[in-house]
Coordinates of C-alpha atoms in Angstrom, one line a residue:
M1 CA 38.5 70.4 21.5
T2 CA 38.6 66.7 22.4
T3 CA 35.5 64.7 22.2
R4 CA 35.1 62.2 24.9
P5 CA 33.5 58.8 24.3
L6 CA 30.0 58.3 25.7
P7 CA 29.8 56.5 29.0
Y8 CA 29.4 52.7 28.6
S9 CA 25.8 52.9 29.9
N10 CA 24.8 55.2 27.0
R11 CA 26.3 53.1 24.3
V12 CA 24.1 51.1 21.9
L13 CA 25.4 47.6 21.5
M14 CA 24.4 45.8 18.3
V15 CA 24.3 42.1 19.2
S16 CA 23.3 39.6 16.5
P17 CA 21.1 36.8 17.7
P18 CA 22.7 33.4 17.9
S19 CA 22.3 31.5 14.7
S20 CA 21.1 28.5 16.6
L21 CA 17.9 30.2 17.8
P22 CA 14.9 28.9 15.8
T23 CA 13.5 31.3 13.2
H24 CA 9.9 31.9 12.4
D25 CA 10.1 29.6 9.4
D26 CA 11.7 26.9 11.6
R27 CA 8.9 27.1 14.1
K28 CA 6.3 27.1 11.3
T29 CA 7.9 24.0 9.7
R30 CA 8.0 22.2 13.1
L31 CA 4.3 23.0 13.8
E32 CA 3.3 21.8 10.3
R33 CA 5.2 18.5 10.9
L34 CA 3.6 18.0 14.3
G35 CA 0.2 18.7 12.6
R36 CA 0.9 16.0 10.0
V37 CA 2.0 13.5 12.6
A38 CA -1.2 14.2 14.5
G39 CA -3.2 13.8 11.3
V40 CA -1.6 10.4 10.6
G41 CA -2.2 9.3 14.2
F42 CA -5.9 10.3 13.7
L43 CA -6.0 8.2 10.5
F44 CA -4.6 5.2 12.3
A45 CA -7.2 5.6 15.0
L46 CA -9.9 6.0 12.3
F47 CA -8.7 2.8 10.7
G48 CA -9.2 1.0 13.9
V49 CA -12.7 2.5 14.4
G50 CA -13.6 1.5 10.9
G51 CA -12.5 -2.1 11.6
L52 CA -14.7 -2.2 14.7
I53 CA -17.7 -0.9 12.8
L54 CA -17.2 -3.5 10.1
A55 CA -16.7 -6.3 12.6
G56 CA -19.7 -5.2 14.8
V57 CA -22.3 -4.1 12.3
V58 CA -21.7 -4.8 8.7
I59 CA -20.1 -8.2 8.9
P60 CA -22.8 -9.8 11.1
L61 CA -25.4 -8.8 8.5
A62 CA -23.3 -10.5 5.8
A63 CA -23.0 -13.6 8.0
R64 CA -26.6 -14.5 7.2
R65 CA -25.6 -15.5 3.7
G66 CA -23.7 -18.5 2.3
A67 CA -19.9 -18.5 2.5
D68 CA -19.2 -17.2 -1.1
A69 CA -22.0 -14.6 -1.0
R70 CA -20.9 -13.6 2.5
A71 CA -17.3 -13.0 1.3
L72 CA -18.4 -11.0 -1.7
V73 CA -20.6 -8.7 0.5
A74 CA -17.9 -8.3 3.0
Q75 CA -15.3 -7.4 0.4
R76 CA -17.6 -4.8 -1.2
W77 CA -18.1 -3.1 2.2
I78 CA -14.3 -3.2 2.8
Q79 CA -13.8 -1.5 -0.5
R80 CA -16.3 1.2 0.3
T81 CA -14.8 1.7 3.8
L82 CA -11.3 2.0 2.6
A83 CA -12.3 4.4 -0.2
L84 CA -13.9 6.6 2.4
Y85 CA -10.8 6.3 4.6
L86 CA -8.5 7.5 1.8
A87 CA -10.9 10.3 1.0
V88 CA -10.6 11.5 4.6
G89 CA -6.8 11.5 4.4
T90 CA -7.0 13.5 1.2
R91 CA -9.4 16.0 2.7
I92 CA -7.1 16.8 5.7
R93 CA -4.1 17.1 3.3
I94 CA -2.1 14.1 4.6
W95 CA -1.9 12.6 1.1
E96 CA -3.2 12.8 -2.4
I97 CA -4.0 9.9 -4.7
H98 CA -3.2 9.8 -8.4
A99 CA -4.6 6.8 -10.3
E100 CA -4.2 5.7 -13.9
G101 CA -6.1 2.9 -15.5
V102 CA -7.8 1.7 -12.3
E103 CA -11.0 0.8 -14.1
Q104 CA -9.1 -2.4 -15.1
L105 CA -9.0 -3.4 -11.4
R106 CA -12.7 -4.0 -11.5
A107 CA -12.4 -6.9 -13.9
T108 CA -12.8 -10.4 -12.4
G109 CA -10.6 -13.6 -12.5
Q110 CA -7.3 -11.8 -12.7
L111 CA -4.1 -12.0 -10.7
V112 CA -3.2 -8.4 -9.6
I113 CA 0.6 -8.1 -8.8
A114 CA 2.2 -4.9 -7.4
N115 CA 5.4 -3.7 -6.0
H116 CA 5.2 -2.8 -2.3
P117 CA 6.7 0.6 -1.4
S118 CA 4.6 1.5 1.6
L119 CA 2.4 0.4 4.4
L120 CA -0.7 1.7 2.6
D121 CA -0.4 -0.4 -0.6
V122 CA -3.0 -3.0 0.0
V123 CA -5.4 -0.3 1.2
L124 CA -4.9 1.6 -2.1
L125 CA -5.6 -1.5 -4.2
L126 CA -8.6 -2.7 -2.2
S127 CA -10.2 0.7 -2.3
F128 CA -10.5 0.4 -6.1
M129 CA -11.6 -3.3 -6.2
P130 CA -15.1 -4.3 -5.2
Q131 CA -14.0 -7.9 -5.2
A132 CA -10.5 -9.0 -4.3
D133 CA -9.0 -11.8 -2.3
C134 CA -5.7 -11.0 -0.7
V135 CA -3.1 -12.9 1.3
V136 CA -3.1 -12.0 5.0
K137 CA -0.3 -12.5 7.5
K138 CA -1.0 -15.2 10.1
T139 CA -0.9 -12.6 12.9
A140 CA -4.2 -11.1 11.6
W141 CA -5.9 -14.4 12.3
S142 CA -5.0 -14.1 16.0
N143 CA -5.9 -10.4 16.2
P144 CA -9.4 -10.1 17.9
M145 CA -10.5 -7.2 15.8
L146 CA -9.1 -8.4 12.4
R147 CA -9.9 -12.1 12.8
S148 CA -13.6 -11.8 12.1
I149 CA -13.0 -9.4 9.2
V150 CA -10.4 -11.4 7.3
G151 CA -12.3 -14.6 8.0
I152 CA -15.7 -13.5 6.8
A153 CA -14.1 -11.8 3.8
G154 CA -12.6 -15.1 2.8
Y155 CA -9.0 -13.8 2.7
I156 CA -6.2 -16.3 2.3
P157 CA -3.9 -17.2 5.2
N158 CA -0.2 -16.7 4.4
D159 CA 0.7 -20.4 4.5
D160 CA 4.1 -21.1 2.9
G161 CA 4.4 -23.5 0.0
P162 CA 2.0 -25.4 -2.2
Q163 CA -1.1 -24.7 0.0
L164 CA -0.9 -21.0 -0.6
V165 CA -0.5 -21.5 -4.4
D166 CA -3.4 -23.9 -4.5
A167 CA -5.7 -21.6 -2.5
C168 CA -4.9 -18.6 -4.8
A169 CA -5.4 -20.7 -7.9
E170 CA -8.7 -22.0 -6.7
R171 CA -10.1 -18.5 -6.2
L172 CA -8.9 -17.5 -9.7
A173 CA -10.4 -20.6 -11.2
A174 CA -13.7 -19.6 -9.6
G175 CA -13.6 -16.2 -11.4
R176 CA -12.4 -14.2 -8.4
S177 CA -9.4 -11.7 -8.4
V178 CA -6.4 -12.2 -6.2
I179 CA -3.8 -9.6 -5.1
L180 CA -0.2 -10.7 -4.6
F181 CA 3.0 -8.8 -3.8
P182 CA 5.8 -10.8 -5.4
E183 CA 8.4 -9.1 -3.2
G184 CA 6.8 -10.8 -0.2
S185 CA 7.2 -7.8 2.1
R186 CA 7.7 -4.1 1.7
S187 CA 10.4 -2.8 -0.6
P188 CA 13.8 -1.7 0.8
Q189 CA 14.7 1.9 1.0
R190 CA 16.0 1.8 -2.5
G191 CA 14.9 -0.4 -5.4
L192 CA 13.0 -3.7 -5.2
R193 CA 13.4 -7.0 -3.4
A194 CA 14.1 -10.1 -5.4
F195 CA 10.7 -11.4 -6.5
Q196 CA 9.6 -14.7 -5.2
R197 CA 8.2 -17.4 -7.5
G198 CA 4.9 -17.8 -5.8
A199 CA 3.0 -15.3 -8.0
A200 CA 4.3 -16.9 -11.1
Q201 CA 3.3 -20.4 -9.9
V202 CA -0.2 -19.1 -9.1
A203 CA -0.5 -17.6 -12.6
L204 CA 0.7 -20.7 -14.3
K205 CA -1.5 -23.0 -12.3
A206 CA -4.6 -20.9 -12.8
G207 CA -4.0 -19.9 -16.4
C208 CA -5.3 -16.4 -15.6
P209 CA -4.4 -12.9 -16.9
I210 CA -1.7 -11.1 -14.8
L211 CA -2.4 -7.4 -14.2
P212 CA 0.7 -5.4 -13.1
V213 CA 0.2 -2.3 -11.0
R214 CA 3.0 0.0 -10.2
L215 CA 2.6 1.8 -6.8
D216 CA 4.7 4.8 -5.7
C217 CA 4.8 7.2 -2.8
Q218 CA 6.6 10.5 -3.0
P219 CA 8.3 11.6 -0.9
P220 CA 9.1 8.1 0.4
A221 CA 7.2 7.3 3.6
L222 CA 5.7 4.5 5.6
K223 CA 8.4 2.2 4.3
R224 CA 9.7 -1.0 6.0
G225 CA 11.6 -0.1 9.1
Q226 CA 10.5 3.5 9.1
P227 CA 8.3 4.7 12.0
W228 CA 4.9 6.0 10.9
Y229 CA 5.6 9.3 12.7
Q230 CA 8.8 10.0 10.6
L231 CA 7.0 12.0 7.9
P232 CA 8.3 14.5 5.3
P233 CA 6.9 18.0 5.7
E234 CA 5.0 17.9 2.4
V235 CA 1.8 16.1 1.4
L236 CA 2.4 12.4 0.4
R237 CA 1.7 11.7 -3.2
F238 CA 0.5 8.1 -3.8
S239 CA 0.2 6.9 -7.3
L240 CA -1.2 3.8 -9.0
R241 CA -0.4 3.0 -12.6
V242 CA -2.2 -0.1 -13.9
G243 CA -0.6 -1.8 -16.9
R244 CA -2.1 -4.1 -19.5
P245 CA -3.1 -7.7 -18.7
V246 CA -0.5 -10.2 -19.6
H247 CA -0.9 -14.0 -20.0
A248 CA 1.9 -16.4 -19.1
K249 CA 1.9 -17.8 -22.6
E250 CA 3.1 -14.4 -23.8
V251 CA 6.2 -14.8 -21.7
T252 CA 7.0 -18.5 -21.6
R253 CA 6.2 -21.6 -23.8
A254 CA 3.1 -23.6 -23.0
D255 CA 5.1 -26.9 -23.1
A256 CA 8.0 -25.6 -20.8
P257 CA 8.5 -27.5 -17.6
R258 CA 6.6 -25.8 -14.7
A259 CA 9.8 -24.9 -12.8
I260 CA 11.5 -23.3 -15.8
A261 CA 8.3 -21.4 -16.8
A262 CA 7.9 -20.1 -13.2
R263 CA 11.5 -18.9 -13.2
K264 CA 11.1 -17.1 -16.6
L265 CA 7.8 -15.6 -15.6
T266 CA 9.2 -14.3 -12.3
K267 CA 12.1 -12.7 -14.2
W268 CA 9.6 -11.0 -16.5
M269 CA 7.7 -9.6 -13.5
Q270 CA 10.9 -8.3 -11.9
D271 CA 12.1 -6.8 -15.2
H272 CA 8.7 -5.1 -15.8
F273 CA 8.7 -3.4 -12.4
E274 CA 12.3 -2.4 -12.5
S275 CA 11.7 -0.9 -16.0
E276 CA 8.6 1.0 -14.6
Q277 CA 10.8 2.4 -11.8
R278 CA 13.5 3.6 -14.2
D279 CA 10.9 5.2 -16.5
A280 CA 9.4 7.1 -13.4
V281 CA 12.8 8.5 -12.5
A282 CA 13.8 9.5 -16.0

């Protein structure tokens, strides 16, 4: 007896779904990424709102004091505001902050130098420093929202050459701390930029301790040339590692010509941070 095949209409066809269709995990990852982008967008907006509050409420109160006292009050409020801002970002799981030795950042009269891997670096440093003078781009002085903040806080305009060195050295001589990024701008995708000599010249002129701080962001994000919305799927891990204070006389001879001493001190700075990066990878 011959068995006839079932009619076509009664056959069960097993068709595999195209591999290009998104899976449940793909959709979940995409939603998580969109959520993180929205979270970072919210934090940028929050940063702007915080700036408006500082400019409109806190800073006018500080303006009633003398110039030096006014700057110190403004810097203290900036530190508190930025610490709260970072806490919000930690709370909503955009980033986490790991800090080592940051109590040294509260000392006065020191030149704080750091590498510059991300857009958030100066925010991280200022959040741990009740008093800190930093160098601000000229564009900030023409920004309606930022102009009043950087002005009343006594921040230093980024004028090239001897004027910038003199301004930083004067603050240090007065017992105030100054933040400088020897690379000049954010680090490239890999490694460090060649360090400029300005930080070394400031340290030599002021005769102050140099406090190196290694900053890192893993996975890399908010780097130079990288749009803020291009984020990795995982939580960003920002870390600060504060080294020991170093005096220029530990690196170069006191009687060395200033140009040679600045070159040698700059090389020490570059070597120190490159060594820190190698140790972190190892």
